[in-house]
Coordinates of C-alpha atoms in Angstrom, one line a residue:
M1 CA -15.8 21.9 23.9
E2 CA -17.7 24.2 26.3
W3 CA -20.2 21.3 26.6
L4 CA -17.7 19.0 28.3
R5 CA -16.2 21.5 30.6
S6 CA -20.0 22.0 31.3
A7 CA -20.6 18.0 32.2
A8 CA -17.3 18.2 34.1
E9 CA -18.5 20.8 36.5
E10 CA -22.0 19.8 36.6
A11 CA -20.6 16.0 37.2
S12 CA -18.4 17.1 39.8
A13 CA -20.7 19.2 42.0
A14 CA -23.0 15.9 42.0
L15 CA -20.3 14.0 43.0
A16 CA -19.0 16.0 45.7
A17 CA -23.1 16.0 47.2
T18 CA -23.5 12.8 46.7
S19 CA -20.3 12.0 48.5
M20 CA -21.9 14.1 51.3
A21 CA -25.5 12.3 51.1
L22 CA -23.4 9.2 51.4
A23 CA -21.5 10.2 54.1
D24 CA -24.3 11.2 56.2
A25 CA -26.1 7.9 55.4
A26 CA -23.3 5.5 56.2
T27 CA -22.8 7.5 59.6
A28 CA -26.8 7.0 60.4
A29 CA -26.8 3.7 59.3
G30 CA -23.2 2.8 61.2
L31 CA -21.7 1.7 58.5
S32 CA -18.0 1.3 58.1
A33 CA -15.3 3.7 56.7
E34 CA -14.6 0.7 54.0
V35 CA -18.5 0.1 53.1
L36 CA -17.8 4.1 52.2
A37 CA -15.0 3.5 50.6
L38 CA -16.7 1.1 48.5
S39 CA -19.5 3.0 47.4
S40 CA -17.9 6.0 46.2
S41 CA -15.6 3.8 44.0
L42 CA -18.7 2.3 42.5
L43 CA -20.0 5.8 42.4
L44 CA -17.0 6.5 40.4
A45 CA -17.0 3.9 38.0
A46 CA -20.8 4.6 37.1
L47 CA -19.2 8.4 36.5
L48 CA -16.1 7.3 34.0
A49 CA -18.3 4.7 32.3
G50 CA -21.1 7.9 31.7
L51 CA -18.2 9.7 30.2
C52 CA -17.1 6.8 27.9
F53 CA -20.2 5.4 26.5
P54 CA -23.4 7.0 25.5
P55 CA -26.9 5.9 26.6
A56 CA -27.9 3.0 23.9
G57 CA -29.4 4.7 20.9
Q58 CA -28.4 8.2 20.6
Q59 CA -24.9 9.4 19.3
H60 CA -22.9 12.5 20.1
K61 CA -23.2 14.7 16.9
A62 CA -20.0 17.0 18.4
A63 CA -17.4 16.0 15.5
G64 CA -15.0 18.9 16.4
S65 CA -14.0 17.3 20.1
N66 CA -11.6 14.7 21.1
C67 CA -14.4 11.9 21.1
A68 CA -14.9 12.4 17.6
E69 CA -11.2 12.6 16.8
L70 CA -10.8 9.2 19.1
S71 CA -13.7 7.9 16.9
Q72 CA -11.9 9.0 13.5
E73 CA -8.7 7.3 14.6
S74 CA -10.1 4.0 16.2
S75 CA -11.7 3.6 12.7
I76 CA -8.7 3.8 10.9
E77 CA -6.3 1.5 13.3
R78 CA -8.9 -1.1 12.5
L79 CA -9.4 -0.8 8.5
A80 CA -12.0 -3.8 7.6
D81 CA -12.6 -4.7 3.8
E82 CA -15.5 -2.2 3.8
D83 CA -12.9 0.4 5.0
Y84 CA -10.6 -0.1 1.8
V85 CA -13.8 -0.1 -0.2
A86 CA -14.9 3.2 0.8
M87 CA -10.9 4.3 0.2
G88 CA -11.4 2.9 -3.6
M89 CA -10.5 -0.1 -3.7
P90 CA -12.7 -3.4 -5.5
A91 CA -14.1 -5.7 -3.3
E92 CA -13.2 -8.2 -5.3
P93 CA -9.2 -9.7 -4.5
H94 CA -6.7 -7.4 -6.5
L95 CA -3.3 -6.0 -6.5
E96 CA -2.6 -3.1 -4.2
G97 CA -0.2 -0.6 -3.5
G98 CA 1.0 2.7 -3.2
F99 CA 3.5 5.2 -4.4
V100 CA 6.7 6.8 -2.7
P101 CA 6.1 10.1 -2.7
P102 CA 2.2 8.8 -1.8
T103 CA -1.1 10.3 -4.2
R104 CA -3.5 7.8 -3.1
L105 CA -4.0 4.1 -2.9
I106 CA -3.9 1.6 -6.7
H107 CA -5.1 -1.4 -7.5
S108 CA -5.4 -3.6 -10.5
N109 CA -7.2 -3.9 -14.1
S110 CA -8.6 0.4 -13.2
P111 CA -10.2 1.9 -16.0
E112 CA -7.7 4.5 -15.7
A113 CA -4.5 4.4 -15.1
F114 CA -3.1 6.0 -11.7
P115 CA -0.3 9.5 -12.1
F116 CA 2.7 9.7 -9.8
D117 CA 4.9 12.4 -9.6
N118 CA 8.6 12.7 -8.1
E119 CA 11.0 15.0 -8.0
N120 CA 13.2 13.0 -11.2
A121 CA 10.0 11.6 -12.9
S122 CA 6.3 12.1 -13.4
G123 CA 3.8 9.9 -15.6
H124 CA 0.9 7.0 -15.6
F125 CA 1.0 3.3 -14.0
L126 CA -1.3 0.5 -15.0
P127 CA -1.2 -2.9 -13.3
L128 CA -3.5 -5.4 -14.7
H129 CA -3.9 -8.7 -13.8
R130 CA -5.7 -11.9 -14.2
P131 CA -9.0 -12.5 -11.6
T132 CA -6.6 -15.7 -11.6
Y133 CA -8.8 -16.1 -7.6
D134 CA -11.3 -17.6 -10.1
S135 CA -10.7 -20.3 -12.9
H136 CA -14.0 -19.8 -14.5
L137 CA -14.4 -15.9 -14.6
N138 CA -10.6 -16.3 -16.1
A139 CA -11.4 -18.8 -18.5
S140 CA -14.7 -16.5 -19.7
G141 CA -12.6 -13.1 -20.4
N142 CA -15.6 -11.3 -18.8
Y143 CA -13.6 -9.2 -16.5
L144 CA -12.5 -5.7 -17.2
Y145 CA -9.4 -6.2 -19.6
G146 CA -10.5 -10.2 -20.3
D147 CA -10.1 -9.2 -24.3
H148 CA -6.7 -8.6 -23.5
F149 CA -5.5 -11.6 -21.5
T150 CA -7.6 -13.8 -24.4
G151 CA -5.3 -16.1 -26.3
K152 CA -2.1 -14.8 -23.9
K153 CA 0.0 -16.6 -21.2
R154 CA 0.9 -13.3 -18.8
T155 CA -0.6 -13.7 -15.6
W156 CA 0.1 -9.7 -15.4
E157 CA 0.7 -6.8 -17.0
M158 CA 2.5 -4.2 -15.6
R159 CA 2.2 -0.6 -17.9
F160 CA 4.5 2.7 -17.5
Q161 CA 3.9 5.9 -18.5
M162 CA 6.8 8.4 -17.8
K163 CA 8.7 12.1 -18.8
F164 CA 11.9 12.3 -17.5
K165 CA 12.5 15.4 -15.4
R166 CA 16.2 15.0 -15.7
R167 CA 18.6 12.6 -18.0
P168 CA 20.0 9.5 -16.1
A169 CA 23.4 10.4 -15.8
E170 CA 25.1 7.9 -13.1
S171 CA 24.3 4.6 -15.0
E172 CA 21.8 2.8 -16.9
L173 CA 18.6 3.3 -15.6
F174 CA 17.1 -0.3 -13.5
V175 CA 13.9 -1.8 -13.1
G176 CA 12.8 -4.0 -10.7
I177 CA 12.1 -5.3 -7.1
E178 CA 13.7 -4.7 -4.1
L179 CA 12.7 -5.8 -0.4
E180 CA 12.6 -3.1 2.9
A181 CA 15.1 -5.2 4.3
Y182 CA 17.2 -8.5 4.8
V183 CA 15.0 -11.7 5.0
P184 CA 16.8 -15.4 6.6
L185 CA 16.1 -18.0 4.1
N186 CA 16.4 -21.9 5.0
A187 CA 17.9 -24.0 2.3
A188 CA 14.8 -25.5 0.9
T189 CA 13.2 -21.9 0.6
K190 CA 17.0 -20.4 -1.2
R191 CA 17.1 -23.3 -3.2
V192 CA 13.9 -22.6 -4.7
M193 CA 14.8 -18.8 -5.1
D194 CA 17.5 -20.4 -7.2
L195 CA 14.8 -21.7 -9.2
S196 CA 13.0 -18.7 -9.9
V197 CA 15.7 -16.6 -10.9
A198 CA 17.3 -19.2 -13.3
S199 CA 14.3 -19.2 -14.8
L200 CA 13.9 -15.5 -15.0
R201 CA 17.2 -15.3 -16.6
Q202 CA 16.2 -17.6 -19.3
I203 CA 13.4 -15.2 -19.8
V204 CA 15.4 -11.5 -19.2
G205 CA 19.1 -12.7 -19.8
G206 CA 21.8 -12.4 -17.9
A207 CA 22.2 -8.7 -17.3
L208 CA 19.6 -9.4 -14.3
Y209 CA 21.3 -8.1 -10.9
H210 CA 19.9 -10.6 -7.8
S211 CA 21.1 -10.0 -4.2
L212 CA 19.4 -11.8 -1.1
G213 CA 21.2 -8.5 0.3
D214 CA 23.2 -8.5 3.3
D215 CA 22.8 -9.7 6.9
P216 CA 22.9 -6.6 9.3
D217 CA 23.9 -8.6 12.5
A218 CA 26.9 -9.8 10.2
A219 CA 27.6 -6.9 8.1
Q220 CA 29.8 -4.3 8.6
G221 CA 28.9 -0.6 7.4
E222 CA 26.0 0.2 4.8
V223 CA 24.4 -2.9 4.3
E224 CA 22.3 -3.6 0.8
R225 CA 18.5 -4.5 0.5
P226 CA 17.4 -7.6 -1.5
A227 CA 17.0 -6.8 -4.9
F228 CA 15.9 -8.0 -8.4
M229 CA 16.8 -6.0 -11.3
M230 CA 17.2 -6.0 -14.7
P231 CA 18.0 -3.5 -17.7
L232 CA 15.9 -1.9 -19.5
W233 CA 16.1 -4.3 -22.4
A234 CA 14.1 -6.6 -20.4
F235 CA 11.0 -4.8 -21.1
D236 CA 8.6 -6.6 -23.3
Q237 CA 7.5 -3.6 -25.2
V238 CA 8.0 0.2 -25.9
I239 CA 6.5 3.2 -27.2
V240 CA 8.7 6.9 -27.6
T241 CA 5.8 9.6 -28.4
P242 CA 8.1 12.7 -29.1
E243 CA 7.3 16.0 -27.4
G244 CA 4.5 18.0 -28.3
E245 CA 2.5 14.9 -29.2
E246 CA 0.0 12.6 -27.3
P247 CA 1.0 9.4 -25.7
P248 CA -1.4 6.3 -25.7
Q249 CA -3.7 6.0 -22.9
L250 CA -2.3 3.1 -21.0
S251 CA -5.9 1.7 -20.8
D252 CA -6.2 1.7 -24.7
P253 CA -6.8 -1.7 -25.9
G254 CA -5.0 -0.7 -29.3
I255 CA -1.8 0.2 -27.1
E256 CA -0.2 -3.5 -27.7
E257 CA -0.1 -2.6 -31.7
L258 CA 2.2 0.4 -31.1
G259 CA 5.9 0.7 -30.6
Q260 CA 8.5 -2.3 -30.7
K261 CA 8.1 -5.6 -28.9
R262 CA 11.0 -7.9 -28.0
V263 CA 9.4 -10.8 -29.0
G264 CA 10.8 -12.0 -31.8
Q265 CA 13.5 -9.7 -32.5
L266 CA 15.5 -9.7 -29.1
R267 CA 18.6 -8.6 -30.8
S268 CA 17.3 -5.7 -32.5
F269 CA 14.9 -4.6 -29.8
K270 CA 18.2 -4.8 -26.9
Q271 CA 20.1 -2.7 -29.1
M272 CA 17.4 -0.1 -29.3
M273 CA 17.0 -0.2 -25.7
E274 CA 20.9 0.3 -24.8
E275 CA 20.8 3.0 -27.6
L276 CA 17.3 4.4 -25.6
D277 CA 17.9 8.3 -24.4
P278 CA 15.9 8.6 -21.5
R279 CA 15.8 12.5 -21.9
P280 CA 13.5 15.4 -20.8
G281 CA 11.0 15.5 -23.2
P282 CA 9.6 12.7 -25.1
T283 CA 7.4 10.3 -23.3
F284 CA 9.0 6.7 -23.0
T285 CA 5.8 4.0 -22.7
F286 CA 7.1 0.3 -21.2
C287 CA 5.2 -2.8 -20.7
C288 CA 6.1 -6.3 -19.0
W289 CA 4.9 -9.0 -19.2
G290 CA 8.0 -11.5 -19.1
P291 CA 8.5 -12.4 -15.2
S292 CA 4.3 -12.7 -15.1
R293 CA 4.7 -16.7 -15.4
C294 CA 7.0 -17.1 -12.4
F295 CA 4.7 -14.4 -10.4
D296 CA 1.1 -14.8 -9.3
V297 CA 0.5 -11.2 -7.3
I298 CA -2.6 -11.4 -6.3
A299 CA -2.5 -15.3 -5.3
W300 CA 0.5 -14.0 -3.5
Q301 CA 2.7 -17.2 -5.1
A302 CA 5.8 -18.0 -6.7
C303 CA 4.8 -20.6 -9.3
G304 CA 5.8 -21.9 -12.6
I305 CA 8.1 -24.1 -10.9
P306 CA 7.3 -27.8 -11.3
I307 CA 7.0 -29.7 -7.9
V308 CA 8.5 -26.8 -5.9
T309 CA 5.6 -23.9 -6.5
P310 CA 3.3 -22.7 -6.0
L311 CA 5.2 -20.8 -2.9
D312 CA 4.1 -18.3 -0.7
I313 CA 6.1 -14.7 -1.5
N314 CA 6.2 -14.0 2.1
R315 CA 8.9 -17.2 2.1
Y316 CA 10.8 -14.9 0.1
C317 CA 10.3 -11.6 1.1
G318 CA 9.4 -11.9 5.0
R319 CA 6.0 -10.0 4.9
P320 CA 4.5 -7.7 2.2
P321 CA 5.0 -5.1 1.1
I322 CA 7.3 -5.3 -1.9
H323 CA 8.4 -2.5 -3.6
L324 CA 8.8 -2.1 -7.4
V325 CA 11.7 0.6 -8.7
F326 CA 13.3 2.4 -11.2
Y327 CA 16.3 3.7 -10.5
T328 CA 20.5 5.0 -11.3
L329 CA 23.1 3.9 -9.3
R330 CA 26.0 6.4 -8.7
N331 CA 29.2 5.1 -9.7
S332 CA 31.0 3.4 -7.3
E333 CA 33.9 0.6 -6.3
D334 CA 31.6 -1.4 -4.4
Q335 CA 29.1 -2.5 -7.2
R336 CA 26.9 -3.7 -4.6
H337 CA 22.9 -2.1 -4.8
L338 CA 23.5 0.5 -1.9
Q339 CA 20.8 2.7 -1.2
S340 CA 23.3 5.2 -1.1
R341 CA 24.2 5.1 -4.6
K342 CA 20.5 5.0 -5.7
T343 CA 18.8 8.0 -7.6
Y344 CA 14.8 7.1 -8.1
Y345 CA 13.2 7.4 -10.9
F346 CA 9.6 5.4 -10.0
K347 CA 8.8 3.8 -6.9
C348 CA 5.6 2.3 -5.8
S349 CA 5.1 -0.3 -2.9
F350 CA 2.4 -3.1 -3.7
W351 CA 0.8 -6.3 -2.4
S352 CA -2.6 -8.3 -2.6
S353 CA -5.7 -7.9 -1.1
Q354 CA -5.6 -10.8 0.1
K355 CA -2.2 -10.3 2.4
R356 CA -2.0 -6.8 3.1
P357 CA 0.6 -5.4 5.0
E358 CA 0.6 -4.0 8.6
L359 CA -1.7 -0.6 9.1
D360 CA 1.3 1.7 9.4
V361 CA 2.8 0.8 6.1
V362 CA -1.1 1.7 4.4
R363 CA -0.9 4.8 6.5
Q364 CA 2.2 5.3 4.5
L365 CA 1.2 4.8 1.3
A366 CA -2.3 5.7 1.2
G367 CA -2.7 9.7 0.6
S368 CA -5.9 11.0 -0.2
S369 CA -7.2 7.5 0.3
L370 CA -6.9 8.2 4.0
A371 CA -7.8 11.8 4.0
H372 CA -11.3 10.2 1.9
L373 CA -11.8 8.0 4.8
K374 CA -11.0 10.4 8.0
G375 CA -13.8 12.7 5.8
R376 CA -16.4 9.6 6.0
A377 CA -15.6 9.3 9.5
R378 CA -16.3 12.5 9.9
S379 CA -19.6 12.7 8.5
R380 CA -20.7 9.9 10.3
L381 CA -20.0 11.6 13.4
G382 CA -21.7 14.8 12.0
S383 CA -19.7 18.4 11.6
D384 CA -21.8 20.7 14.0
P385 CA -19.6 21.2 17.0
A386 CA -22.4 22.3 19.5
E387 CA -23.8 21.1 22.8
P388 CA -24.9 17.5 23.4
P389 CA -28.5 17.0 23.2
A390 CA -30.5 16.3 25.9
G391 CA -30.1 13.1 27.0
S392 CA -26.1 12.6 26.3
R393 CA -23.2 11.9 29.0
A394 CA -23.8 15.0 30.5
S395 CA -27.5 15.1 31.4
V396 CA -26.7 11.6 32.3
F397 CA -24.6 11.9 35.0
G398 CA -26.7 14.7 36.2
N399 CA -29.9 12.8 35.8
F400 CA -27.8 10.1 38.0
L401 CA -26.1 11.4 40.8
Q402 CA -28.9 13.4 41.3
C403 CA -31.2 10.8 41.6
C404 CA -28.6 9.9 44.2
V405 CA -28.6 12.4 46.4
A406 CA -32.6 13.5 46.2
R407 CA -33.6 10.1 47.2
E408 CA -35.6 10.5 50.9
G409 CA -33.9 7.6 53.8

């Protein structure tokens, strides 16, 4: 900051000298006080412009200064596609999101699963998604996990691997999606949502819990968030790895041959999942793809219902993100899924890279990805807090003002 103080002192002295010179010149020329005031104002404007804008072709390298901090913050406030790529996101369209509590930004079709950790569980998560944005690529199977999707109807697949730190004791464990706040729906959109829910009930059964949530302007007391929740037996595949043994990698092509699947044995699978004890010790791997026929996450559209779809998911959720969650409910006479009743074991907020949320949301979820972007900003500015080179802001002020003072009449 020493260079800034020096620049200010130099500019102040030069400005005072210039003001005196202007006053003498105005008096000699018989100019009015108004003209003098205008000249001084223009001079002050030039001074401020010099403080804010360096000469063309020159960059200031004081990363430790306020100017550097301002540049870093500005880059974060104006995230462009290349900034997301710099934070590890693919250049092509993809599912995107972040955990709560935050670790880093995540994306679909990663070569490796993303780790998460909270007070109740830890593990890994790997979302897979067809490239529905490119029909030729989708049909070719020439993309990461393309072999897995070939010959299957699913649009996406979500793979979870969890180690529980405490046994869920309050209730059964629910899995599904919830929204941050109530979203008013018109009659047409509500009808489409009812059809979507009815379609999903055929896939996952009658234990599905769906709520539009409570309108905070009409409800009294605690309000319920919109939620679409299912029991554990709504998963399509489960693998239980005993404590001490190595669980499968979520990216392993052979994972689909392991464990138990719901297809073809719904009754026995449902009974097995109802008897499942998600306790500390074993590693539990869950895979879900059944509801994928109703939602294209990358396109951010509801689909699969003739005539009325595709439909922008924002018609349902207002705006991204949507929260993918595991939770239990504390006992209560109120059967709504209220926040005060929930204990979360997993929470991931997600969206499409083509329909990103507000930047405040990204900041809250980006974790180390945002720190990496700040590091890039610092590296671009440089890390030497030394005084600026010749020709930088301070020198420009001095030279400009001294030129005015030294000029002969």
